[in-house]
Short mmCIF file of C-alpha atoms in Angstrom, two decimals:
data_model
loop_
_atom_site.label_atom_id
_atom_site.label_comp_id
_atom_site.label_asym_id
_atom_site.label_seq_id
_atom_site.Cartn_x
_atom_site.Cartn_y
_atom_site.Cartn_z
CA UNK A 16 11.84 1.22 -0.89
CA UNK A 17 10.75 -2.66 -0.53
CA UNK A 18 14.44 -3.45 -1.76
CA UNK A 19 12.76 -4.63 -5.07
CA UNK A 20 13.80 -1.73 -6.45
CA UNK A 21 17.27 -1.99 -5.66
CA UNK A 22 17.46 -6.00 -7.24
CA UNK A 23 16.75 -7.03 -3.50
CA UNK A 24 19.25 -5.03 -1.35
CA UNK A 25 18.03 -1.81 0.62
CA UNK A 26 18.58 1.87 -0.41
CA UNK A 27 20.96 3.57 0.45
CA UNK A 28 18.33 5.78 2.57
CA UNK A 29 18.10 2.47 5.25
CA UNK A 30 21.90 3.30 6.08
CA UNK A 31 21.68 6.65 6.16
CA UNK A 32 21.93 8.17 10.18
CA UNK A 33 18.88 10.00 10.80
CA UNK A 34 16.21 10.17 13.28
CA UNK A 35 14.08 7.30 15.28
CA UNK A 36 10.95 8.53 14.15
CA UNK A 37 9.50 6.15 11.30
CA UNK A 38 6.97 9.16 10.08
CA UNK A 39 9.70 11.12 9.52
CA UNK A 40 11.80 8.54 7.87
CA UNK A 41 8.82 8.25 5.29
CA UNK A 42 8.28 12.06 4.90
CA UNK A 43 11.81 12.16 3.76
CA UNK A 44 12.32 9.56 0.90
CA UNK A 45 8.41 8.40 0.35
CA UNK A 46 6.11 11.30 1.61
CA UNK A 47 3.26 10.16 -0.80
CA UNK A 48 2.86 7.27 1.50
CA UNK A 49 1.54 9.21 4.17
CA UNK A 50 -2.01 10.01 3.59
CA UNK A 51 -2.03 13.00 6.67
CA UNK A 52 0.07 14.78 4.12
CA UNK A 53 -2.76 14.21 1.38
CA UNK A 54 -4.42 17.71 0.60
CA UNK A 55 -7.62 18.01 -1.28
CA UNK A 56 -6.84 20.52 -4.54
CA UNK A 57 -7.82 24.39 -3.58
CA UNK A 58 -11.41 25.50 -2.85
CA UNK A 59 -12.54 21.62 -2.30
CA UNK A 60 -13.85 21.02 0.89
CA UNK A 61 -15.22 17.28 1.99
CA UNK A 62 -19.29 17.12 2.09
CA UNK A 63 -19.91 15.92 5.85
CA UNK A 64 -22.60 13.11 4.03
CA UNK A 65 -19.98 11.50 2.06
CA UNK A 66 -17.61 10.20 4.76
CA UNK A 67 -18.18 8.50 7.64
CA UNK A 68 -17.27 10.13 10.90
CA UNK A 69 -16.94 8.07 14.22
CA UNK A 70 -17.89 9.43 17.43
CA UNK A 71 -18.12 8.79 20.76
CA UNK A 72 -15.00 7.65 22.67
CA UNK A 73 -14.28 8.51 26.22
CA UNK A 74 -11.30 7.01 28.81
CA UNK A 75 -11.62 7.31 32.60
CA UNK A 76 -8.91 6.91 35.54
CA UNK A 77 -9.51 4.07 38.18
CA UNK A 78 -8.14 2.18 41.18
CA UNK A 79 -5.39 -0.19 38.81
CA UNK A 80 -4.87 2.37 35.69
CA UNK A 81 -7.09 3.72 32.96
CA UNK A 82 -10.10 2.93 31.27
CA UNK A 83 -10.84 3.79 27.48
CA UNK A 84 -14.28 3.08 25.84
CA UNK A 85 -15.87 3.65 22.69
CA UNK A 86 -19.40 3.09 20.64
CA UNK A 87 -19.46 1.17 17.72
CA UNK A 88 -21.39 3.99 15.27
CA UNK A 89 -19.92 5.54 12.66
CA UNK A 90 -22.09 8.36 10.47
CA UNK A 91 -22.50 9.81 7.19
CA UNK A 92 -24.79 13.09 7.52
CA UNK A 93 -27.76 11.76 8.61
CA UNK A 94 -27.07 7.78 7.54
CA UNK A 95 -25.49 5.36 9.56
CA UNK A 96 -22.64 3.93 7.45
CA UNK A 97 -21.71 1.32 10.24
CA UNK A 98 -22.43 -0.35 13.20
CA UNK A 99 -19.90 -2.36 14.35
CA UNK A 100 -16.68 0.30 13.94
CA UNK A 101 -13.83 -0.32 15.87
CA UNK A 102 -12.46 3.08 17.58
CA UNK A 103 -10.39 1.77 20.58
CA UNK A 104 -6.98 0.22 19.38
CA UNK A 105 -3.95 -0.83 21.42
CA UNK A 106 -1.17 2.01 20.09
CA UNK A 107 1.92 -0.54 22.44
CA UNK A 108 1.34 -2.82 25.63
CA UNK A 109 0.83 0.06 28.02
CA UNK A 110 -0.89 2.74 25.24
CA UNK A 111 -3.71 2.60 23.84
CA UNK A 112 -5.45 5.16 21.57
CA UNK A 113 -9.17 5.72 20.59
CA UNK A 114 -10.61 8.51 17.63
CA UNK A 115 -13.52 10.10 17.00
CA UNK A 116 -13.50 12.20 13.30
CA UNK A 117 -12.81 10.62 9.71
CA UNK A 118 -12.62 7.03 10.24
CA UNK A 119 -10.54 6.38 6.96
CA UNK A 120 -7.63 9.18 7.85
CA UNK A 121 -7.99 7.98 11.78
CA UNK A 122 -7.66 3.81 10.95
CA UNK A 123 -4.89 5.53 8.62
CA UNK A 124 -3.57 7.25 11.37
CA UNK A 125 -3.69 4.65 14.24
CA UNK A 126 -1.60 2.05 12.03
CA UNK A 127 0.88 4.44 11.48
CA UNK A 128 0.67 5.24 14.98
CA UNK A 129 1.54 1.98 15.94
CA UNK A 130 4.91 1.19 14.03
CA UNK A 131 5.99 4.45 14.97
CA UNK A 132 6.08 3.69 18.24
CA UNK A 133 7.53 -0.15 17.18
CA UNK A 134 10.02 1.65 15.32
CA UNK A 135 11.23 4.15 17.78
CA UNK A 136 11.68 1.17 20.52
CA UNK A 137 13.80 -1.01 18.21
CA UNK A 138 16.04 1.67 17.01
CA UNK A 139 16.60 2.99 20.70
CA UNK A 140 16.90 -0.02 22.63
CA UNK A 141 13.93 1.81 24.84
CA UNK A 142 10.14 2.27 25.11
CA UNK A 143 9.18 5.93 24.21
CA UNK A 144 8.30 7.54 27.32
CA UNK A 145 4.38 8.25 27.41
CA UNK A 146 5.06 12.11 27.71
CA UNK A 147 6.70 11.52 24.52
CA UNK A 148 4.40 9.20 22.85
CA UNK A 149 1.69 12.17 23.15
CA UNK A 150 4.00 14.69 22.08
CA UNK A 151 4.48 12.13 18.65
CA UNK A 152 1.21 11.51 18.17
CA UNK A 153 0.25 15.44 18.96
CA UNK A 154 3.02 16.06 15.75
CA UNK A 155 0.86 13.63 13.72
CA UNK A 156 -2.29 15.26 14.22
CA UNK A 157 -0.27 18.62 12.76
CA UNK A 158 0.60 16.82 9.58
CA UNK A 159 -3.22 16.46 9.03
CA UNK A 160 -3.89 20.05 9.79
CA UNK A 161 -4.53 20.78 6.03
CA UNK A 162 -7.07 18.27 5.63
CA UNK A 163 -8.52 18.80 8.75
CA UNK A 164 -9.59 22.26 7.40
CA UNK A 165 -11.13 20.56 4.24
CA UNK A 166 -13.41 18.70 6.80
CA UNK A 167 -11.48 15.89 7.10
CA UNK A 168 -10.05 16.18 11.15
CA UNK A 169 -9.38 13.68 13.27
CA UNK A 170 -9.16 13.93 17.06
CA UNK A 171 -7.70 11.14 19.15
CA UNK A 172 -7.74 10.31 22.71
CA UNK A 173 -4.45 8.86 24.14
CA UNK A 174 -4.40 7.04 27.10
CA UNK A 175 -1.31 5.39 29.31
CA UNK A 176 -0.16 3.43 32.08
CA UNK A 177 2.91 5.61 33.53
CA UNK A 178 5.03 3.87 36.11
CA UNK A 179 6.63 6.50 37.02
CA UNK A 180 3.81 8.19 38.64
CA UNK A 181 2.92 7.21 42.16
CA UNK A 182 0.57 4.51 42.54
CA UNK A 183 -3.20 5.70 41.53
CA UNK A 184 -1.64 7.97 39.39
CA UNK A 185 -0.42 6.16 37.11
CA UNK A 186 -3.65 6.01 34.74
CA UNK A 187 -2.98 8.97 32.41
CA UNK A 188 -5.36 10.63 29.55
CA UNK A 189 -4.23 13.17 26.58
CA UNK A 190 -6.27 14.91 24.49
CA UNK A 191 -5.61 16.53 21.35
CA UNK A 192 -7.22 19.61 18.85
CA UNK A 193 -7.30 19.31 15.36
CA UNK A 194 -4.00 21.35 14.74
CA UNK A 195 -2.28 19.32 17.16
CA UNK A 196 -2.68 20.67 20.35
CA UNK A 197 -1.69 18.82 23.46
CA UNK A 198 -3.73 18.46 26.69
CA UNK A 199 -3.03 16.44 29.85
CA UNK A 200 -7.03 15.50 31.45
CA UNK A 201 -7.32 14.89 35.25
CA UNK A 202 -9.74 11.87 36.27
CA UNK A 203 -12.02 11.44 32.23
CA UNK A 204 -12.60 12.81 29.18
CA UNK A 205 -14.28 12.21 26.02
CA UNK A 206 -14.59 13.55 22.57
CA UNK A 207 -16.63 13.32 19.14
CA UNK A 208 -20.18 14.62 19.03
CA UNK A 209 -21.31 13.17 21.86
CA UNK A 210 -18.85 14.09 24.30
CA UNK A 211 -20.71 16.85 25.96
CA UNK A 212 -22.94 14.31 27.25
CA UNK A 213 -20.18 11.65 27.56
CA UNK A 214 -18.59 14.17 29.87
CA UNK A 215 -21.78 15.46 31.82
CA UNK A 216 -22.52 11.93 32.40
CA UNK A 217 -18.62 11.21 33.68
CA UNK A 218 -18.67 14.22 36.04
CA UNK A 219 -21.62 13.03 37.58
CA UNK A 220 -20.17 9.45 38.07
CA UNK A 221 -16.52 9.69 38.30
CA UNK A 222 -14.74 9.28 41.98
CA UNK A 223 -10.95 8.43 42.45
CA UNK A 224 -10.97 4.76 43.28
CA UNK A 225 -12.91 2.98 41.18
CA UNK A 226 -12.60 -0.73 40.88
CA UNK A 227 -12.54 -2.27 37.24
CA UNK A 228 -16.09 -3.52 37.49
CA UNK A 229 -17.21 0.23 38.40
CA UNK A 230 -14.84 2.32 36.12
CA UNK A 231 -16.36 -0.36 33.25
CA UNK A 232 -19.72 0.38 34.06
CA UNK A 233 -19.26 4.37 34.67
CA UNK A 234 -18.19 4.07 31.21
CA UNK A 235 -20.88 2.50 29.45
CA UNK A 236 -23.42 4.86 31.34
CA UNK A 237 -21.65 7.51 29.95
CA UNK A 238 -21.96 6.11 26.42
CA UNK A 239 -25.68 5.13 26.96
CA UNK A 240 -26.41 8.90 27.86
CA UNK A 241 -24.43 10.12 24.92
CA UNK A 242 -26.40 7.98 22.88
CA UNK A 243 -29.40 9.46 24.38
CA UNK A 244 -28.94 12.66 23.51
CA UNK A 245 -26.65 12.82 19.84
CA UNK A 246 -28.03 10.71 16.88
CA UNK A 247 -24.35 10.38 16.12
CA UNK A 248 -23.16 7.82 18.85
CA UNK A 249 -24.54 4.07 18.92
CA UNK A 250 -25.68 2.69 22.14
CA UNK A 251 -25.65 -1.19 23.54
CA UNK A 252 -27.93 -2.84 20.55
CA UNK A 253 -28.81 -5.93 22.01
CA UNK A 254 -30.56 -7.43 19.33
CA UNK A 255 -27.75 -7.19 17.09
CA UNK A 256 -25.49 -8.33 19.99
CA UNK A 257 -23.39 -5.16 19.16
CA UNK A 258 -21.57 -3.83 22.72
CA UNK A 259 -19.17 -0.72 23.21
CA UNK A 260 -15.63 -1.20 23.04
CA UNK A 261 -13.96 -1.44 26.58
CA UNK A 262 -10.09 -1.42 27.06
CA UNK A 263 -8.23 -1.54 30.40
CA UNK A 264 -5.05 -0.80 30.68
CA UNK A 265 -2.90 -1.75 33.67
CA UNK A 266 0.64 -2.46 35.04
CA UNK A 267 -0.08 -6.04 33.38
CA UNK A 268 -0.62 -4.34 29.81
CA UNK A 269 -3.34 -3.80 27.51
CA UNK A 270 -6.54 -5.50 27.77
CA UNK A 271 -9.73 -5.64 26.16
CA UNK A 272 -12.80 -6.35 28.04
CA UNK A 273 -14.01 -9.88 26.74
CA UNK A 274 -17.75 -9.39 24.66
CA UNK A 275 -19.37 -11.55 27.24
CA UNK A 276 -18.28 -9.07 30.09
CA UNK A 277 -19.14 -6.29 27.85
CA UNK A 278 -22.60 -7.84 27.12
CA UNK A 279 -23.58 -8.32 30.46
CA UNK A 280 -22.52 -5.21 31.97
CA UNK A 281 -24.49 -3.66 29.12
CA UNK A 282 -27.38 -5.31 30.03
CA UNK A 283 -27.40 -5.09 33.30
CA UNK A 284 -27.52 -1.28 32.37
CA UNK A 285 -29.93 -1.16 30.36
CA UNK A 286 -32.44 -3.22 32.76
CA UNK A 287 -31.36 -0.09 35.46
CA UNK A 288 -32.50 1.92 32.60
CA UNK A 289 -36.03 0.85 32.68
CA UNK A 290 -36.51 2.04 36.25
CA UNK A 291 -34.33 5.32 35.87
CA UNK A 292 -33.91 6.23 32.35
CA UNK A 293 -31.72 9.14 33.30
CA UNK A 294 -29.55 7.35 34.81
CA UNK A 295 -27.92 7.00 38.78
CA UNK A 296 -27.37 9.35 40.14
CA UNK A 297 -23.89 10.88 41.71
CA UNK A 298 -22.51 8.54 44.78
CA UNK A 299 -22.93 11.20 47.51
#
């Protein structure tokens, strides 16, 4: 399908009318390429100790968009297998998508992700919509369904900037279940195994109009309690110099909090820490 094949010209399958969506594109003429369509043979099931799972990642409305966050740990049974993972990725310049679950199938899934989206736009002439980017990625997450009942799920967190919503509206979150299941969340969410606490921690915090500064730090609070609480999600480790992953995204774009904002907002937590270890508590 390179053109190789063909003694450098395309296939006939590159000039054949079909849809804009790249993943189905590849389903039709390479399917083995796409590993969410990869089932383990019958009666196998993955061992939870032999691949490593990310958790947390959580995403939060404020005052100029949305906010998506997520700690660096990724697990294998009762090992960390790494410390420094990478969960929040930008999917397009106003999209940006985060995963807890297998990290191989999720990286996997995030690429492919990504030049759908790339795809779709150059074929159409347009930008996917962002009710329509979580309805694509939502049909993704279906295509993994069999694996995802051989212990091998992934659940993503979507996150936009809408402009057609009214102004302080316009930060929207998605969440997804493992067969696909599409859910529209008002003000934050979070998943992975330390979402419960993620989420206590963001109900206690969240308000509507949040500056960048205070969605940021909402955030990381959230993480540090998660942290607290589930073995499985990695809090601020500043000896290592190892920070959560913060991502704004805004009517300017996409935008990754620098590691030096990161660091410091980290540790300016984690000095409030030592005087309240549970935390603020909710702005009255």
């Amino acid at each position: 399908m390179t053109g190789n094949e063909y003694g450098g010209r395309l296939g006939e399958e590159f000039f054949t009318p079909g849809s804009s969506s790249f993943t189905e594109f590849l389903a039709a003429h390479r399917p083995e390429l796409l590993s969410t369509r990869r089932v383990l043979p019958d009666g196998v099931r993955a061992a939870p100790d032999q691949v490593p799972h990310g958790t947390t990642v959580l995403a939060l409305s404020f005052r100029d968009g949305v906010l998506i966050a997520g700690d660096r740990r990724a697990t294998m049974g009762n090992l960390i297998a790494q410390r420094d993972l990478e969960k929040v990725h930008p999917a397009d310049d106003h999209t940006a998508v985060a995963f807890a679950g297998t990290v191989g199938l999720a990286v996997d899934m995030v690429k492919l992700y990504q030049v759908e989206l790339a795809h779709f736009e150059k074929i159409e002439g347009v930008a996917m919509t962002l009710d329509g980017k979580a309805r694509r990625l939502a049909g993704m997450i279906r295509q993994n369904l069999g694996q995802a009942m051989q212990g091998l799920a992934v659940v993503p967190l979507l996150v936009g900037y809408d402009p057609a919503r009214t102004a302080g509206e316009r930060g929207r979150i998605f969440s997804f279940d493992i067969a696909g299941g599409l859910y529209e969340k008002a003000g934050f969410h979070a998943e992975g195994s330390g979402s419960p606490y993620a989420r206590g921690a963001l109900k206690k915090l969240f308000r509507t109009g949040l500056d960048r500064r205070e969605a940021a730090l909402t955030a990381l609070q959230a993480l540090y309690d998660a942290a607290d609480d589930d073995s499985a999600t990695g809090g601020p480790d500043i000896s290592r110099q190892i920070f959560p992953i913060v991502s704004v995204i805004t009517e300017d774009g996409f935008e990754r909090l620098p590691e030096t904002e990161t660091a410091a907002l980290s540790r300016e937590m984690v000095e409030q820490r030592r005087s309240r270890p549970d935390g603020p508590n909710a702005t009255p």
